[in-house]
mmCIF file of C-alpha atoms in Angstrom:
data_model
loop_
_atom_site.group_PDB
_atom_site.id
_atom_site.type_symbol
_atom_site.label_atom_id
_atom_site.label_comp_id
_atom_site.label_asym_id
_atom_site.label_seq_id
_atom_site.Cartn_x
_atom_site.Cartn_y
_atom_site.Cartn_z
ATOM 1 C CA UNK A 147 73.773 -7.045 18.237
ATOM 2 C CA UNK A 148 73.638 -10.623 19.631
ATOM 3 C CA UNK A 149 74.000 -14.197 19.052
ATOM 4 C CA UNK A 150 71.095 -16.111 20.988
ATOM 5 C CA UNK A 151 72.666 -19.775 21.942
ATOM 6 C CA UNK A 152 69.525 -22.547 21.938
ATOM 7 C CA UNK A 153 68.927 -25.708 23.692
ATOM 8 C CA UNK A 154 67.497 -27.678 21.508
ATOM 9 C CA UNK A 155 67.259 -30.797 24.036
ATOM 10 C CA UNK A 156 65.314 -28.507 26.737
ATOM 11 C CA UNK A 157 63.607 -25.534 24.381
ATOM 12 C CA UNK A 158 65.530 -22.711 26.559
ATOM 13 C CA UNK A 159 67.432 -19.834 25.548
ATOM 14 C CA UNK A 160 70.713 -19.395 27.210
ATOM 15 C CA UNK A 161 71.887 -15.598 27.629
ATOM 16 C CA UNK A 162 72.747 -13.393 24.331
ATOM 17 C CA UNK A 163 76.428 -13.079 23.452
ATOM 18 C CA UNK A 164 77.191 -9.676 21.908
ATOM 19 C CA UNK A 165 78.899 -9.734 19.108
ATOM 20 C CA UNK A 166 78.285 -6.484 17.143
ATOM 21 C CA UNK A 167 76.382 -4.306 14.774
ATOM 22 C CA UNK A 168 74.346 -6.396 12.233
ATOM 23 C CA UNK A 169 74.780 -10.212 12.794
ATOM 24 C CA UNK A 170 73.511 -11.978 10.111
ATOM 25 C CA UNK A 171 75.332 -15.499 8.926
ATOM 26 C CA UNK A 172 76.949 -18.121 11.357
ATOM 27 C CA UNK A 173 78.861 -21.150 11.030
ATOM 28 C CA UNK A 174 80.318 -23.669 13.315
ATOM 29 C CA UNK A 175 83.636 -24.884 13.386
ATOM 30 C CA UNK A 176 84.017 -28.738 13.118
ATOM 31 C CA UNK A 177 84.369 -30.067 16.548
ATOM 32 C CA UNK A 178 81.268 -27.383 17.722
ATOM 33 C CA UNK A 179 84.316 -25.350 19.548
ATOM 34 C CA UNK A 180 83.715 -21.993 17.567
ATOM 35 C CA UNK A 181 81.526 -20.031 15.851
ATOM 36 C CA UNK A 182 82.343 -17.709 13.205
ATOM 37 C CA UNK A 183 79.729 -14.471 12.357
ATOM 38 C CA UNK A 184 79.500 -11.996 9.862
ATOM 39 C CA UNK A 185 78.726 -8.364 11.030
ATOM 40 C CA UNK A 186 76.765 -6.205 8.137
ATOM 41 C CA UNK A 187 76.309 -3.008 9.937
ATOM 42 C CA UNK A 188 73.865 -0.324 9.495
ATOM 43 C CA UNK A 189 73.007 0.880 6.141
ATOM 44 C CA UNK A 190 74.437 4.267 7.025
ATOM 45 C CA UNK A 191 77.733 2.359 8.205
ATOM 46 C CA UNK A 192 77.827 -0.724 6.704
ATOM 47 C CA UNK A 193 79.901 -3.628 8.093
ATOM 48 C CA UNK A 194 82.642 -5.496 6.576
ATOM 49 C CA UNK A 195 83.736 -7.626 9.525
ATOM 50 C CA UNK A 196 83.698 -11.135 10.848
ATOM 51 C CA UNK A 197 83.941 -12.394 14.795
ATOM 52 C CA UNK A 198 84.712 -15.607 15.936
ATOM 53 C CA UNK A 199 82.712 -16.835 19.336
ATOM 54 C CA UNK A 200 84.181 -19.374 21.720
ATOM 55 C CA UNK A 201 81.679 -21.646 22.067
ATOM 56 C CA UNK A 202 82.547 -23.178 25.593
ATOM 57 C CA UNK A 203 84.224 -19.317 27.530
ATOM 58 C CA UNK A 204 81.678 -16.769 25.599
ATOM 59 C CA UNK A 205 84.978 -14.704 24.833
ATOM 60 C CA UNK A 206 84.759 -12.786 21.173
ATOM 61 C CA UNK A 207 87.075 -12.235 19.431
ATOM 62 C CA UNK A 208 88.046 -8.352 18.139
ATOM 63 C CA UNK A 209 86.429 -7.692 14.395
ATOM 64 C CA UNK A 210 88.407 -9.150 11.517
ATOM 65 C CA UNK A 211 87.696 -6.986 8.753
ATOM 66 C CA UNK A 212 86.665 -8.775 5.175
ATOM 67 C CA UNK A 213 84.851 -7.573 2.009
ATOM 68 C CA UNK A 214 81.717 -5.097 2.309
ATOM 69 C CA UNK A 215 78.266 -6.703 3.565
ATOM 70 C CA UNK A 216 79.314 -9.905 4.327
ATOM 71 C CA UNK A 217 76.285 -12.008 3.238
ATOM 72 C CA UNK A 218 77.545 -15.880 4.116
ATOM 73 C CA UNK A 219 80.683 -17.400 5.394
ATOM 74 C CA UNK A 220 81.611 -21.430 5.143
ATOM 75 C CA UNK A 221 84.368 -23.215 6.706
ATOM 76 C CA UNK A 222 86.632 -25.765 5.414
ATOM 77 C CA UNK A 223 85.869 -29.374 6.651
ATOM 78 C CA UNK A 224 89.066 -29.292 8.234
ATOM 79 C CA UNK A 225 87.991 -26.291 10.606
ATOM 80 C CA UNK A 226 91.044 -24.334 9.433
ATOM 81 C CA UNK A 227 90.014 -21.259 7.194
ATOM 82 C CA UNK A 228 86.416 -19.915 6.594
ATOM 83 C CA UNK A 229 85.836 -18.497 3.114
ATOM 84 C CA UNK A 230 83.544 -15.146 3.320
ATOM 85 C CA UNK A 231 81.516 -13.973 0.438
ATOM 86 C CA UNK A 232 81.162 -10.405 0.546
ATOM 87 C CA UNK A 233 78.022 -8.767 -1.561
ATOM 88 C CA UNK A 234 78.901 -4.873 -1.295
ATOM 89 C CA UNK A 235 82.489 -5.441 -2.750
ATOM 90 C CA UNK A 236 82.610 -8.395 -5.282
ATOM 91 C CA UNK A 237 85.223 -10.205 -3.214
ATOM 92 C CA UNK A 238 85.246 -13.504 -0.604
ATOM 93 C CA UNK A 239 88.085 -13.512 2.121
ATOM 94 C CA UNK A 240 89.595 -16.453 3.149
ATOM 95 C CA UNK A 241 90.156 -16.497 6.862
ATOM 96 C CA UNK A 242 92.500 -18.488 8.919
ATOM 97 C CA UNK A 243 91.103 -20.079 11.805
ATOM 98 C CA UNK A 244 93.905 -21.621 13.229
ATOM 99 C CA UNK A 245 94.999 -18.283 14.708
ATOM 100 C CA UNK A 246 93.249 -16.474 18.301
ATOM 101 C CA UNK A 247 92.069 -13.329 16.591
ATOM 102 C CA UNK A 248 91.378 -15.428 13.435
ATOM 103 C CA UNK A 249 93.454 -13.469 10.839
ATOM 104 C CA UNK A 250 91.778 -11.925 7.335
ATOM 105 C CA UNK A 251 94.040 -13.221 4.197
ATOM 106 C CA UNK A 252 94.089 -11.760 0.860
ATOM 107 C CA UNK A 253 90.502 -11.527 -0.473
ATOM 108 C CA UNK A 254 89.601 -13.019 -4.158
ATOM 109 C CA UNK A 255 88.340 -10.961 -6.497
ATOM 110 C CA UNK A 256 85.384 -11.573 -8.356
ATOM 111 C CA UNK A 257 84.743 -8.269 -10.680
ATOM 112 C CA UNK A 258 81.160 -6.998 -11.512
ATOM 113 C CA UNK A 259 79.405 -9.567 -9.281
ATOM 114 C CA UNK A 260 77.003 -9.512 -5.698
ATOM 115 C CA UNK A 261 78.451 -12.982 -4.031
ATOM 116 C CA UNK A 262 75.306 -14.178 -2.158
ATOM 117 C CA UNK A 263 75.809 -17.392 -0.865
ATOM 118 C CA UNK A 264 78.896 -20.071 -0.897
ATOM 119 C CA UNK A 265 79.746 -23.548 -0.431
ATOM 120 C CA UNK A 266 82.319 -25.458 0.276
ATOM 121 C CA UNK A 267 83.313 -29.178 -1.502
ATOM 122 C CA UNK A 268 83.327 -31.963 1.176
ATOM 123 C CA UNK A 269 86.963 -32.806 -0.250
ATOM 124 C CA UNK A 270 87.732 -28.918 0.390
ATOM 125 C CA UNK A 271 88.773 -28.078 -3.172
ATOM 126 C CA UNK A 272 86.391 -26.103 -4.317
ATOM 127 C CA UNK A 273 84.625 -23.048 -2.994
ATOM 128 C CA UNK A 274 81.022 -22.214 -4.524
ATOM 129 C CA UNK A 275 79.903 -19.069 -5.039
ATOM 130 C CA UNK A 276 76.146 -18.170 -6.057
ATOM 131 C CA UNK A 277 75.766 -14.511 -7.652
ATOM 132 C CA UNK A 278 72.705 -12.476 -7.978
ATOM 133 C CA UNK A 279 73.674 -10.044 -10.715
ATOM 134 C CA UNK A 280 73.679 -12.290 -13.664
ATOM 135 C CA UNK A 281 71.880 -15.353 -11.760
ATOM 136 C CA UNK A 282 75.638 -17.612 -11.674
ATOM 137 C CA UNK A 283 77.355 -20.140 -9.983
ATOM 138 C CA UNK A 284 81.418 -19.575 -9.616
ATOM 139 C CA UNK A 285 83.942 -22.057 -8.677
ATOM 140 C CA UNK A 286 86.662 -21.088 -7.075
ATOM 141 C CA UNK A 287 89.658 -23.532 -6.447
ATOM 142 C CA UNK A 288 90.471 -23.606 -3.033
ATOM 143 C CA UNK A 289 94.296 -24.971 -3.222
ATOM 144 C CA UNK A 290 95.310 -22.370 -5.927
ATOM 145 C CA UNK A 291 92.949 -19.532 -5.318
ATOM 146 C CA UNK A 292 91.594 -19.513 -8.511
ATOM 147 C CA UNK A 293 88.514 -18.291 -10.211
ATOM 148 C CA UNK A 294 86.614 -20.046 -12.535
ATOM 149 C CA UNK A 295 84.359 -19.631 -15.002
ATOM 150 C CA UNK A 296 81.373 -18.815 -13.875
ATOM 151 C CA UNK A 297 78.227 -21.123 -15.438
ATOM 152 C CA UNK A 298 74.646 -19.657 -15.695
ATOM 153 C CA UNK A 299 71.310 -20.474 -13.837
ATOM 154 C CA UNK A 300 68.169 -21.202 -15.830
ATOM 155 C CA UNK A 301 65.162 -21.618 -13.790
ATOM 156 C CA UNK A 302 61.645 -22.121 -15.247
ATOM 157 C CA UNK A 303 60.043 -19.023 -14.237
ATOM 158 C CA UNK A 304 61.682 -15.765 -15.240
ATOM 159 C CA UNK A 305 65.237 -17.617 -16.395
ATOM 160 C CA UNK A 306 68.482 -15.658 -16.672
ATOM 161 C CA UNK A 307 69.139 -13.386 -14.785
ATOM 162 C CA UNK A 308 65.294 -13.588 -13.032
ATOM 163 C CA UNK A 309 65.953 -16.328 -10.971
ATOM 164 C CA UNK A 310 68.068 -14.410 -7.802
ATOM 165 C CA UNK A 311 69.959 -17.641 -6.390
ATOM 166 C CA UNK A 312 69.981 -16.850 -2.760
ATOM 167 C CA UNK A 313 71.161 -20.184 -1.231
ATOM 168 C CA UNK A 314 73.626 -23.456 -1.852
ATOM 169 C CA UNK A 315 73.866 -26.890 -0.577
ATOM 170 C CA UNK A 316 76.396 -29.478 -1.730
ATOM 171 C CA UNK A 317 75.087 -33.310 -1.259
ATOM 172 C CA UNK A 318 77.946 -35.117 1.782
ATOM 173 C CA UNK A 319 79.435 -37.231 -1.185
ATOM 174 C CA UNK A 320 79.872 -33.731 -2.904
ATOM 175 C CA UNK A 321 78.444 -35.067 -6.511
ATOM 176 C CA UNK A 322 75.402 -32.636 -6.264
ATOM 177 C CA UNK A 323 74.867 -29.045 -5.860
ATOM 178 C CA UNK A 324 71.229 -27.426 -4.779
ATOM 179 C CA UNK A 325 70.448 -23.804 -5.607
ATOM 180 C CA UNK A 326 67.207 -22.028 -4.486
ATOM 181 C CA UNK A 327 66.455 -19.142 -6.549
ATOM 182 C CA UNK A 328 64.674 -16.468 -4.718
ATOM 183 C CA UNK A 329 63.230 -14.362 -7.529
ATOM 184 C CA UNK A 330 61.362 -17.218 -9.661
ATOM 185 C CA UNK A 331 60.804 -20.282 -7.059
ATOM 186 C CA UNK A 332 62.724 -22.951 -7.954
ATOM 187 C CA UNK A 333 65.120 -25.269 -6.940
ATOM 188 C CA UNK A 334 68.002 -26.144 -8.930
ATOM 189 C CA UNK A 335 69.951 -29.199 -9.080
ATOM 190 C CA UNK A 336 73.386 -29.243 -10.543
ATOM 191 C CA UNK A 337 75.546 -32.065 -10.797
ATOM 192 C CA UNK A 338 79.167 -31.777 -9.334
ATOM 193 C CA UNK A 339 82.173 -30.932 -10.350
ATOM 194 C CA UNK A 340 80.629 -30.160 -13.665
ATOM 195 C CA UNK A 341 78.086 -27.566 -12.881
ATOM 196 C CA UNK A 342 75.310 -29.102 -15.458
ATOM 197 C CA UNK A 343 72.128 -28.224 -14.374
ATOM 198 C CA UNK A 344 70.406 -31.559 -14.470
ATOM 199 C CA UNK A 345 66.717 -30.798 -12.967
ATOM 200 C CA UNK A 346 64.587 -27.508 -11.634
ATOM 201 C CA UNK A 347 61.462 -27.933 -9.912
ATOM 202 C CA UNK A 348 59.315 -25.310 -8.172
ATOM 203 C CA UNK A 349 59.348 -24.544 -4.731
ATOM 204 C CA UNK A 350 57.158 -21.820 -2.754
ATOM 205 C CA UNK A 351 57.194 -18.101 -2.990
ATOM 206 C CA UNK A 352 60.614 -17.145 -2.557
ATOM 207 C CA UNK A 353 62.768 -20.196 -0.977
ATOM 208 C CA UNK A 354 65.750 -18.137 0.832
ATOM 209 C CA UNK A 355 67.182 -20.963 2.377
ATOM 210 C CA UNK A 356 67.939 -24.881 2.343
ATOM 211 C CA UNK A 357 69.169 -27.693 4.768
ATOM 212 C CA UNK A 358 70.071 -31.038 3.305
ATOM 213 C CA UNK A 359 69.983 -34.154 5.405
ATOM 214 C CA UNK A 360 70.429 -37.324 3.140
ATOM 215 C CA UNK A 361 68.328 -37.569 0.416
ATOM 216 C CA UNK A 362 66.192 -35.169 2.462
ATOM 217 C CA UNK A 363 66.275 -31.337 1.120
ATOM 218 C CA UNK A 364 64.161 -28.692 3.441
ATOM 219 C CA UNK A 365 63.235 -25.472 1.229
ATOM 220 C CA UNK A 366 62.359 -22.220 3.570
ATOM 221 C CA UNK A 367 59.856 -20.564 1.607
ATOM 222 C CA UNK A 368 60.042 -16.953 2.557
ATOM 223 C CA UNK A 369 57.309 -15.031 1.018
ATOM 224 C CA UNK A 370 54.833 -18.109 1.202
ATOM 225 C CA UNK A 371 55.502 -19.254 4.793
ATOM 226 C CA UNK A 372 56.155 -22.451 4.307
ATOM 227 C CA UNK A 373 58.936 -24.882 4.191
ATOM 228 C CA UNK A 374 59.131 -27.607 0.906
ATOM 229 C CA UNK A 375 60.329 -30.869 1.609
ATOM 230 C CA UNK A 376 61.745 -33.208 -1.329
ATOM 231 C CA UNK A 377 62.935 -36.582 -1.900
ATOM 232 C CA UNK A 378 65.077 -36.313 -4.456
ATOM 233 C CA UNK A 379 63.256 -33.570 -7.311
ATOM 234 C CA UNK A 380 60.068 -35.874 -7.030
ATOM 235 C CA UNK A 381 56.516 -33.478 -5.945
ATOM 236 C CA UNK A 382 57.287 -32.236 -2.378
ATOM 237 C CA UNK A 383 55.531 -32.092 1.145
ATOM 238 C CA UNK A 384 54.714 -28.955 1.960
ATOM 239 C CA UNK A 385 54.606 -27.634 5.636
ATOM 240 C CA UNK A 386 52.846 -24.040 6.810
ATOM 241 C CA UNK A 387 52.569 -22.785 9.986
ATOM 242 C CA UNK A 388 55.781 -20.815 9.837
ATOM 243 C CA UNK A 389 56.289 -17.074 9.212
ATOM 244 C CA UNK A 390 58.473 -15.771 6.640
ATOM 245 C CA UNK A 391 61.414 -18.571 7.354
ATOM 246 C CA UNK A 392 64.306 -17.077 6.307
ATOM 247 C CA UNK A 393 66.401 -19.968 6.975
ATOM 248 C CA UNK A 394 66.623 -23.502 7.938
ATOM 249 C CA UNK A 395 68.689 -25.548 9.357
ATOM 250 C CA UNK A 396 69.376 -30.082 10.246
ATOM 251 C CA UNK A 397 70.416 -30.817 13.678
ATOM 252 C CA UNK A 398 72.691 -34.134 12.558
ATOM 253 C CA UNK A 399 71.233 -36.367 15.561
ATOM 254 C CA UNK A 400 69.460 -39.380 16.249
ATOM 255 C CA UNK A 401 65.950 -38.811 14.275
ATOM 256 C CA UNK A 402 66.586 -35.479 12.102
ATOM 257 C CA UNK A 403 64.784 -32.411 13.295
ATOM 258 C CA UNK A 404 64.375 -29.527 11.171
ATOM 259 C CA UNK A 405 64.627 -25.387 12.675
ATOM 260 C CA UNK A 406 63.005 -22.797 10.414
ATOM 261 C CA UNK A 407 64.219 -19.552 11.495
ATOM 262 C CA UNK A 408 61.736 -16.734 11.473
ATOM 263 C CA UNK A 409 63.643 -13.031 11.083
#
């Protein structure tokens, strides 16, 4: 029910800031003012609601209800709407951030999908969208609200629809797109705005998660507890000593350093 805030100079925990039933994705607001969380619920009540934190007071805001099972959120590089991808109801909400409650606007419909994970552009045009049912990526065009067509996955393991992309990251220049699929191990690189897949290499046992930090790309390898670490597609370093990371994140600072987060 909480939101644990970190030190990462000092290693400390500060106190828990309740926030609701089922936390699971966060993002921070440009300007580290706010942080926006998705609430899934129980499975016998599922959620379908967001909260935005004050990151200096500790106030929350009331729920802002979105699509079913909010999965992931991202936020426009401008800091003014966050795009939610919701899995239970084939939708993402865009929500304005300008407002105190942030304010739900009219979802997006994406029919006969399970949104996972999304992206944003660094431009803020597009909004990517991974999708588990039939292993694709979706564009969606921020400025008109429009969906496009959506352009399959092929991994080297199981292929179409095997491969269960679970997370995106989109390089700072915004001319490539990374993909881990989940289900078969790999890691997909796709070339921007195009969507061509131009390389898949293998990861560990299920990567769930990915942080990119230059030319550096950090895989959290779930069921292998590990964390991948490539230079480009080239053979990567691997790194144990961490249990079932289901996600990672860069701290942009002097000297990267790299979280794995354990669930």
């Amino acid at each position: 029910h909480t939101v644990t805030p970190l030190n990462l100079a000092t290693g400390t925990a500060d106190a828990p800031i309740r926030v609701g039933t089922g936390p699971l994705a966060i993002a921070i607001t440009p300007g580290d003012r706010f942080a926006l969380v998705t609430l899934q619920g129980t499975a016998a009540h599922p959620g379908h609601w967001v909260r935005e934190i004050n990151l200096t007071t500790r106030v929350v805001s009331p729920a802002v209800d979105v699509g079913l099972n909010p999965e992931s959120l991202a936020i426009m590089p401008d800091g003014t709407t966050a795009y939610v991808a919701a899995f239970g109801s084939a939708e993402v909400t865009p929500v304005d951030l300008t407002t105190w409650p942030p304010r739900a606007l009219a979802p997006i419909p994406l029919p006969d999908t399970s949104p996972r994970a999304i992206a944003i552009s660094p431009n803020g045009q597009t909004a990517y969208v991974l999708e588990t049912s039939n292993a694709t990526i979706i564009p969606i065009s921020i400025p008109s609200a429009t969906v496009g067509q959506p352009v399959n996955l092929i991994c080297h393991k199981e292929g179409d629809p095997g491969c269960t992309p679970s997370a995106i990251v989109i390089s700072r220049d915004g001319r490539t797109a990374y993909v881990s699929a989940a289900g078969s191990g790999d890691i997909i690189m796709l070339s921007l705005p195009s969507l061509t897949v131009v390389g898949v290499v293998e990861a560990g046992a299920y990567p769930d998660a990915l942080g990119l930090s230059g030319r550096w790309l950090y895989v959290a390898n779930g069921a292998s507890d590990t964390m991948s670490i490539f230079s480009g597609l080239r053979s990567p370093r691997t790194v144990g000593g961490v249990t079932y990371p289901f996600g990672v994140a860069v701290v942009p600072a002097t000297g990267s350093h790299t979280r794995s987060i354990d669930p």
